[in-house]
Coordinates of C-alpha atoms in Angstrom, one line a residue:
M18 CA -22.9 -8.9 11.8
A19 CA -20.0 -10.1 9.7
A20 CA -16.9 -8.1 9.0
P21 CA -17.3 -5.6 6.1
F22 CA -15.2 -7.7 3.7
N23 CA -15.8 -10.5 1.2
P24 CA -18.3 -11.7 0.5
P25 CA -20.3 -8.5 0.1
I26 CA -23.7 -8.7 1.7
K27 CA -26.7 -6.6 0.6
G28 CA -27.6 -4.0 3.2
E29 CA -24.3 -4.5 5.2
D30 CA -21.3 -2.2 5.2
F31 CA -18.5 -3.3 2.9
E32 CA -14.9 -2.3 2.4
F33 CA -12.5 -2.9 -0.5
D34 CA -9.2 -1.5 -1.8
V35 CA -8.2 -0.3 -5.3
C36 CA -5.1 1.3 -6.8
L37 CA -5.5 4.1 -9.4
E38 CA -3.5 4.3 -12.6
D39 CA -1.3 7.3 -12.9
Y40 CA -2.6 9.5 -15.8
A41 CA 0.9 10.9 -16.6
N42 CA 2.6 7.5 -16.3
P43 CA 0.3 4.9 -17.8
G44 CA 0.9 1.4 -16.5
F45 CA 1.9 2.6 -13.1
F46 CA -0.2 3.2 -10.0
K47 CA -0.5 6.7 -8.7
A48 CA 1.3 7.3 -5.4
N49 CA -0.7 9.3 -2.9
P50 CA -3.6 10.1 -5.3
T51 CA -5.6 13.2 -4.4
L52 CA -9.3 12.4 -3.8
A53 CA -11.8 15.3 -3.6
A54 CA -15.6 15.5 -3.3
G55 CA -17.2 14.4 -6.5
D56 CA -14.3 12.2 -7.6
V57 CA -15.8 9.0 -6.3
Q58 CA -19.5 8.3 -6.9
I59 CA -21.9 5.4 -6.5
S60 CA -24.8 4.1 -8.5
K61 CA -27.3 1.6 -7.0
D62 CA -29.0 -0.6 -9.6
N63 CA -27.9 1.7 -12.4
G64 CA -29.6 4.7 -10.8
S65 CA -28.4 8.3 -10.5
L66 CA -24.8 8.9 -9.4
A67 CA -24.3 10.3 -5.9
N68 CA -21.2 11.1 -3.9
L69 CA -20.1 8.4 -1.4
A70 CA -21.0 9.1 2.3
S71 CA -17.3 8.9 3.1
L72 CA -14.5 9.9 0.7
P73 CA -12.0 7.0 0.2
T74 CA -8.6 7.4 1.9
V75 CA -5.1 6.5 0.9
N76 CA -3.8 3.9 3.3
P77 CA -1.0 3.9 4.3
A78 CA -0.5 7.7 4.0
S79 CA 1.4 8.6 0.8
G80 CA 0.9 5.0 -0.5
K81 CA -0.9 3.6 -3.5
I82 CA -3.8 1.7 -1.9
V83 CA -7.1 3.5 -1.8
D84 CA -9.4 2.2 0.9
V85 CA -13.1 2.5 0.0
A86 CA -15.8 2.0 2.8
L87 CA -19.4 1.7 1.7
T88 CA -22.2 2.1 4.2
A89 CA -25.0 -0.4 4.7
T90 CA -27.3 2.1 2.9
E91 CA -25.0 2.3 0.0
M92 CA -24.9 -1.5 -0.2
N93 CA -28.7 -1.8 -0.2
A94 CA -29.0 -2.7 -3.9
D95 CA -28.7 -5.7 -6.2
K96 CA -25.9 -4.1 -8.1
V97 CA -23.6 -1.4 -6.7
T98 CA -21.2 0.5 -9.0
V99 CA -18.5 2.8 -7.7
I100 CA -17.0 5.2 -10.3
F101 CA -13.7 6.9 -9.8
S102 CA -13.2 10.0 -12.0
D103 CA -10.7 12.7 -11.2
Q104 CA -12.3 16.1 -11.6
T105 CA -9.1 18.0 -12.1
S106 CA -7.8 19.0 -15.6
P107 CA -5.6 17.3 -16.6
P108 CA -6.5 14.4 -14.3
E109 CA -4.0 13.0 -11.8
W110 CA -5.2 9.5 -12.2
C111 CA -7.3 7.5 -14.8
D112 CA -11.0 6.8 -14.6
F113 CA -11.9 3.5 -13.0
A114 CA -15.1 1.6 -12.0
V115 CA -15.9 -1.3 -9.7
T116 CA -19.2 -3.2 -9.8
I117 CA -20.3 -5.2 -6.8
I118 CA -23.1 -7.8 -6.8
P119 CA -23.9 -8.3 -3.1
Q120 CA -25.3 -11.6 -1.8
S121 CA -28.7 -11.5 -0.1
A122 CA -28.5 -11.3 3.7

């Protein structure tokens, strides 16, 4: 099996990084964003949203990079959309989405 990086393969685990925009300081990435259950969800082939199997982590600790790890099951679709939406009010960081089109295995 290939490493879980580019290119994304349908039915294989996949990892990617994002940075989230600071809600209070637009144009800047949020340092050490808080991620809680329900903040990051996945839709496979535009189906219902579900929480990720593993909550993304900030790496390095207190940094700005958010490491997202999708399981092989989460990647078993023709189109995978990951939605980031802070559930706190006011939000700490801005909404964000990533769509992945995996290659066939």
